[in-house]
CSV table of N, CA and C and ligand atoms in Angstrom, one decimal:
chain,number,residue,atom,x,y,z
A,1171,MET,N,0.8,-1.2,0.0
A,1171,MET,CA,0.0,0.1,0.0
A,1171,MET,C,0.9,1.2,-0.1
A,1172,GLU,N,0.4,2.2,-0.7
A,1172,GLU,CA,1.2,3.6,-0.7
A,1172,GLU,C,0.4,4.6,0.1
A,1173,TRP,N,1.1,5.7,0.2
A,1173,TRP,CA,0.4,6.9,0.8
A,1173,TRP,C,-0.7,7.3,-0.1
A,1174,ILE,N,-1.8,7.6,0.5
A,1174,ILE,CA,-3.0,8.2,-0.2
A,1174,ILE,C,-3.3,9.6,0.5
A,1175,GLN,N,-3.7,10.5,-0.3
A,1175,GLN,CA,-4.1,11.8,0.2
A,1175,GLN,C,-5.6,11.9,0.1
A,1176,GLU,N,-6.3,12.1,1.2
A,1176,GLU,CA,-7.7,12.4,1.2
A,1176,GLU,C,-8.1,13.0,2.4
A,1177,ASN,N,-9.1,14.0,2.2
A,1177,ASN,CA,-9.6,14.8,3.4
A,1177,ASN,C,-8.5,15.6,4.1
A,1178,ASN,N,-7.6,16.2,3.4
A,1178,ASN,CA,-6.5,16.9,3.9
A,1178,ASN,C,-5.7,16.1,4.9
A,1179,ARG,N,-5.5,14.8,4.6
A,1179,ARG,CA,-4.5,14.0,5.3
A,1179,ARG,C,-3.9,13.1,4.4
A,1180,LEU,N,-2.6,12.9,4.8
A,1180,LEU,CA,-1.8,11.8,4.0
A,1180,LEU,C,-1.7,10.6,4.9
A,1181,LYS,N,-2.3,9.4,4.3
A,1181,LYS,CA,-2.6,8.3,5.1
A,1181,LYS,C,-1.8,7.0,4.6
A,1182,LYS,N,-1.4,6.2,5.5
A,1182,LYS,CA,-0.8,4.9,5.2
A,1182,LYS,C,-0.8,3.9,6.4
A,1183,THR,N,-0.9,2.7,6.2
A,1183,THR,CA,-1.0,1.7,7.2
A,1183,THR,C,0.3,0.7,7.0
A,1184,PHE,N,0.9,0.5,8.1
A,1184,PHE,CA,2.0,-0.5,8.0
A,1184,PHE,C,1.7,-1.7,8.9
A,1185,LYS,N,2.0,-2.9,8.4
A,1185,LYS,CA,1.9,-4.1,9.3
A,1185,LYS,C,3.2,-4.8,9.4
A,1186,PHE,N,3.4,-5.2,10.6
A,1186,PHE,CA,4.7,-5.9,11.0
A,1186,PHE,C,4.3,-7.3,11.6
A,1187,LYS,N,5.4,-8.1,11.8
A,1187,LYS,CA,5.1,-9.5,12.2
A,1187,LYS,C,4.5,-9.6,13.6
A,1188,ASP,N,4.8,-8.5,14.4
A,1188,ASP,CA,4.3,-8.6,15.8
A,1188,ASP,C,4.3,-7.2,16.4
A,1189,PHE,N,3.9,-7.2,17.7
A,1189,PHE,CA,3.9,-5.9,18.3
A,1189,PHE,C,5.3,-5.3,18.7
A,1190,VAL,N,6.2,-6.2,19.0
A,1190,VAL,CA,7.5,-5.6,19.3
A,1190,VAL,C,8.2,-5.0,18.1
A,1191,THR,N,8.0,-5.7,17.0
A,1191,THR,CA,8.5,-5.0,15.6
A,1191,THR,C,7.9,-3.8,15.3
A,1192,ALA,N,6.5,-3.8,15.5
A,1192,ALA,CA,5.7,-2.5,15.2
A,1192,ALA,C,6.2,-1.4,16.2
A,1193,PHE,N,6.5,-1.7,17.5
A,1193,PHE,CA,6.9,-0.7,18.4
A,1193,PHE,C,8.3,-0.2,18.2
A,1194,GLY,N,9.1,-1.1,17.7
A,1194,GLY,CA,10.5,-0.7,17.3
A,1194,GLY,C,10.5,0.3,16.3
A,1195,PHE,N,9.6,0.0,15.2
A,1195,PHE,CA,9.4,1.1,14.2
A,1195,PHE,C,8.9,2.4,14.7
A,1196,MET,N,7.9,2.3,15.6
A,1196,MET,CA,7.4,3.6,16.2
A,1196,MET,C,8.4,4.3,16.9
A,1197,SER,N,9.4,3.6,17.6
A,1197,SER,CA,10.4,4.2,18.3
A,1197,SER,C,11.3,5.1,17.4
A,1198,LYS,N,11.6,4.4,16.2
A,1198,LYS,CA,12.4,5.1,15.2
A,1198,LYS,C,11.6,6.4,14.7
A,1199,VAL,N,10.3,6.2,14.5
A,1199,VAL,CA,9.5,7.4,13.8
A,1199,VAL,C,9.4,8.5,15.0
A,1200,ALA,N,9.4,8.0,16.2
A,1200,ALA,CA,9.2,9.1,17.3
A,1200,ALA,C,10.5,9.9,17.3
A,1201,LEU,N,11.7,9.3,17.2
A,1201,LEU,CA,12.9,10.1,17.2
A,1201,LEU,C,13.1,11.0,15.9
A,1202,LEU,N,12.6,10.4,14.7
A,1202,LEU,CA,12.8,11.3,13.5
A,1202,LEU,C,11.9,12.4,13.5
A,1203,ALA,N,10.7,12.1,14.1
A,1203,ALA,CA,9.6,13.2,14.1
A,1203,ALA,C,10.0,14.3,15.0
A,1204,GLU,N,10.7,13.9,16.1
A,1204,GLU,CA,11.1,15.0,17.0
A,1204,GLU,C,12.3,15.8,16.3
A,1205,LYS,N,13.1,15.0,15.7
A,1205,LYS,CA,14.3,15.7,14.9
A,1205,LYS,C,13.7,16.7,13.9
A,1206,MET,N,12.6,16.3,13.2
A,1206,MET,CA,12.1,17.0,12.1
A,1206,MET,C,11.1,18.1,12.6
A,1207,ASP,N,10.8,18.1,14.0
A,1207,ASP,CA,9.9,18.9,14.6
A,1207,ASP,C,8.5,18.9,13.8
A,1208,HIS,N,8.2,17.6,13.4
A,1208,HIS,CA,6.9,17.4,12.8
A,1208,HIS,C,6.4,16.0,13.2
A,1209,HIS,N,5.2,16.0,13.8
A,1209,HIS,CA,4.8,14.8,14.5
A,1209,HIS,C,3.5,14.2,14.0
A,1210,PRO,N,3.4,12.9,13.8
A,1210,PRO,CA,2.4,12.2,13.2
A,1210,PRO,C,1.2,12.0,14.2
A,1211,GLN,N,0.0,11.9,13.5
A,1211,GLN,CA,-1.1,11.5,14.2
A,1211,GLN,C,-1.1,9.9,13.8
A,1212,TRP,N,-1.1,9.1,14.7
A,1212,TRP,CA,-1.0,7.7,14.5
A,1212,TRP,C,-1.7,6.8,15.5
A,1213,THR,N,-2.0,5.6,15.0
A,1213,THR,CA,-2.6,4.6,15.9
A,1213,THR,C,-1.8,3.4,15.8
A,1214,ASN,N,-1.8,2.6,16.9
A,1214,ASN,CA,-1.2,1.2,16.9
A,1214,ASN,C,-2.1,0.3,17.4
A,1215,VAL,N,-2.4,-0.8,16.6
A,1215,VAL,CA,-3.2,-1.9,17.2
A,1215,VAL,C,-2.3,-3.3,17.0
A,1216,TYR,N,-1.8,-3.8,18.0
A,1216,TYR,CA,-0.9,-5.0,17.9
A,1216,TYR,C,0.2,-4.7,16.9
A,1217,ASN,N,0.1,-5.4,15.7
A,1217,ASN,CA,1.2,-5.3,14.7
A,1217,ASN,C,1.0,-4.2,13.7
A,1218,THR,N,0.1,-3.4,13.9
A,1218,THR,CA,-0.4,-2.5,12.8
A,1218,THR,C,-0.2,-1.0,13.3
A,1219,VAL,N,0.4,-0.2,12.4
A,1219,VAL,CA,0.7,1.2,12.8
A,1219,VAL,C,0.0,2.0,11.6
A,1220,SER,N,-1.0,2.9,11.9
A,1220,SER,CA,-1.6,3.7,10.8
A,1220,SER,C,-1.3,5.2,11.1
A,1221,PHE,N,-1.0,5.9,9.9
A,1221,PHE,CA,-0.7,7.3,10.1
A,1221,PHE,C,-1.7,8.2,9.3
A,1222,GLU,N,-1.9,9.3,9.9
A,1222,GLU,CA,-2.7,10.4,9.2
A,1222,GLU,C,-1.9,11.8,9.4
A,1223,LEU,N,-1.2,12.1,8.3
A,1223,LEU,CA,-0.3,13.2,8.5
A,1223,LEU,C,-1.0,14.5,7.9
A,1224,SER,N,-0.8,15.6,8.8
A,1224,SER,CA,-1.3,16.9,8.3
A,1224,SER,C,-0.4,17.9,9.1
A,1225,THR,N,-0.3,19.1,8.7
A,1225,THR,CA,0.3,20.2,9.4
A,1225,THR,C,-0.7,21.1,10.1
A,1226,HIS,N,-0.7,21.0,11.4
A,1226,HIS,CA,-1.7,21.7,12.2
A,1226,HIS,C,-1.5,23.3,12.1
A,1227,ASP,N,-0.2,23.6,12.1
A,1227,ASP,CA,0.2,25.0,12.0
A,1227,ASP,C,-0.2,25.7,10.7
A,1228,ALA,N,-0.5,24.9,9.7
A,1228,ALA,CA,-1.0,25.5,8.4
A,1228,ALA,C,-2.5,25.3,8.3
A,1229,GLY,N,-3.1,25.0,9.4
A,1229,GLY,CA,-4.7,24.9,9.3
A,1229,GLY,C,-5.1,23.5,9.0
A,1230,ASP,N,-4.2,22.5,9.4
A,1230,ASP,CA,-4.6,21.1,9.3
A,1230,ASP,C,-4.7,20.6,7.9
A,1231,VAL,N,-3.8,21.0,7.0
A,1231,VAL,CA,-3.8,20.6,5.6
A,1231,VAL,C,-2.4,19.9,5.4
A,1232,VAL,N,-2.4,19.2,4.2
A,1232,VAL,CA,-1.1,18.6,3.9
A,1232,VAL,C,-0.1,19.5,3.3
A,1233,THR,N,1.1,19.6,3.9
A,1233,THR,CA,2.2,20.4,3.3
A,1233,THR,C,3.4,19.6,2.9
A,1234,ASP,N,4.4,20.3,2.5
A,1234,ASP,CA,5.6,19.7,2.1
A,1234,ASP,C,6.2,19.0,3.4
A,1235,LYS,N,5.9,19.4,4.6
A,1235,LYS,CA,6.5,18.9,5.7
A,1235,LYS,C,5.9,17.4,6.0
A,1236,ASP,N,4.6,17.3,5.6
A,1236,ASP,CA,4.0,16.0,5.7
A,1236,ASP,C,4.6,15.0,4.6
A,1237,HIS,N,4.9,15.4,3.4
A,1237,HIS,CA,5.5,14.6,2.4
A,1237,HIS,C,6.8,14.2,2.8
A,1238,LYS,N,7.6,15.1,3.5
A,1238,LYS,CA,9.0,14.9,3.9
A,1238,LYS,C,8.9,13.8,5.1
A,1239,LEU,N,8.0,13.9,6.0
A,1239,LEU,CA,7.8,12.9,7.1
A,1239,LEU,C,7.4,11.6,6.6
A,1240,ALA,N,6.5,11.6,5.5
A,1240,ALA,CA,6.1,10.4,5.0
A,1240,ALA,C,7.3,9.6,4.4
A,1241,LYS,N,8.2,10.3,3.6
A,1241,LYS,CA,9.4,9.7,3.1
A,1241,LYS,C,10.3,9.0,4.2
A,1242,ALA,N,10.4,9.9,5.3
A,1242,ALA,CA,11.3,9.4,6.4
A,1242,ALA,C,10.7,8.2,7.1
A,1243,ILE,N,9.3,8.2,7.2
A,1243,ILE,CA,8.7,7.0,7.8
A,1243,ILE,C,8.9,5.8,6.9
A,1244,ASP,N,8.7,5.9,5.6
A,1244,ASP,CA,8.9,4.8,4.7
A,1244,ASP,C,10.4,4.2,4.9
A,1245,ALA,N,11.4,5.2,5.0
A,1245,ALA,CA,12.8,4.7,5.2
A,1245,ALA,C,12.9,4.0,6.5
A,1246,ALA,N,12.2,4.4,7.5
A,1246,ALA,CA,12.2,3.8,8.8
A,1246,ALA,C,11.7,2.4,8.9
A,1247,ALA,N,10.7,2.2,7.8
A,1247,ALA,CA,10.0,0.9,7.8
A,1247,ALA,C,10.8,0.0,6.9
A,1248,SER,N,11.7,0.4,6.1
A,1248,SER,CA,12.4,-0.6,5.3
A,1248,SER,C,13.9,-1.0,5.8
B,1367,H2B,C1,6.2,24.5,18.0
B,1367,H2B,C2,6.3,23.4,17.0
B,1367,H2B,O1,7.4,23.6,16.1
B,1367,H2B,C3,5.1,23.1,16.2
B,1367,H2B,O2,3.9,23.1,17.0
B,1367,H2B,C4,5.1,21.9,15.3
B,1367,H2B,C5,5.4,20.7,16.1
B,1367,H2B,N1,4.9,19.5,15.4
B,1367,H2B,C6,3.9,19.6,14.4
B,1367,H2B,N2,3.5,18.5,13.9
B,1367,H2B,C7,2.5,18.5,12.8
B,1367,H2B,N3,2.1,17.5,12.3
B,1367,H2B,N4,2.0,19.7,12.6
B,1367,H2B,C8,2.5,20.9,13.0
B,1367,H2B,O3,1.9,22.0,12.6
B,1367,H2B,C9,3.5,20.8,14.0
B,1367,H2B,N5,4.0,22.0,14.5
């Protein structure tokens, strides 16, 4: 699955083999989000992590910052 843009959100869901692997990925994303000063809206259920990215400061729309974070998230997952 790729990132899809709908309702002013950039969305993607990642599935891992188990919770520990999913949480390891989330730890990486937390650090890179902090470094980028751009933070995802996300949910985690067991081995699944879902993102809905938008830029609150820009009025909750998708900006270049979200596209950059999406790329970094993909890199963290691979
Ligand atoms: C003060 C701080 O730089 C801002 O509040 C940053 C933090 N992280 C953020 N994350 C997201 N997703 N959108 C923002 O507008 C945003 N703003």
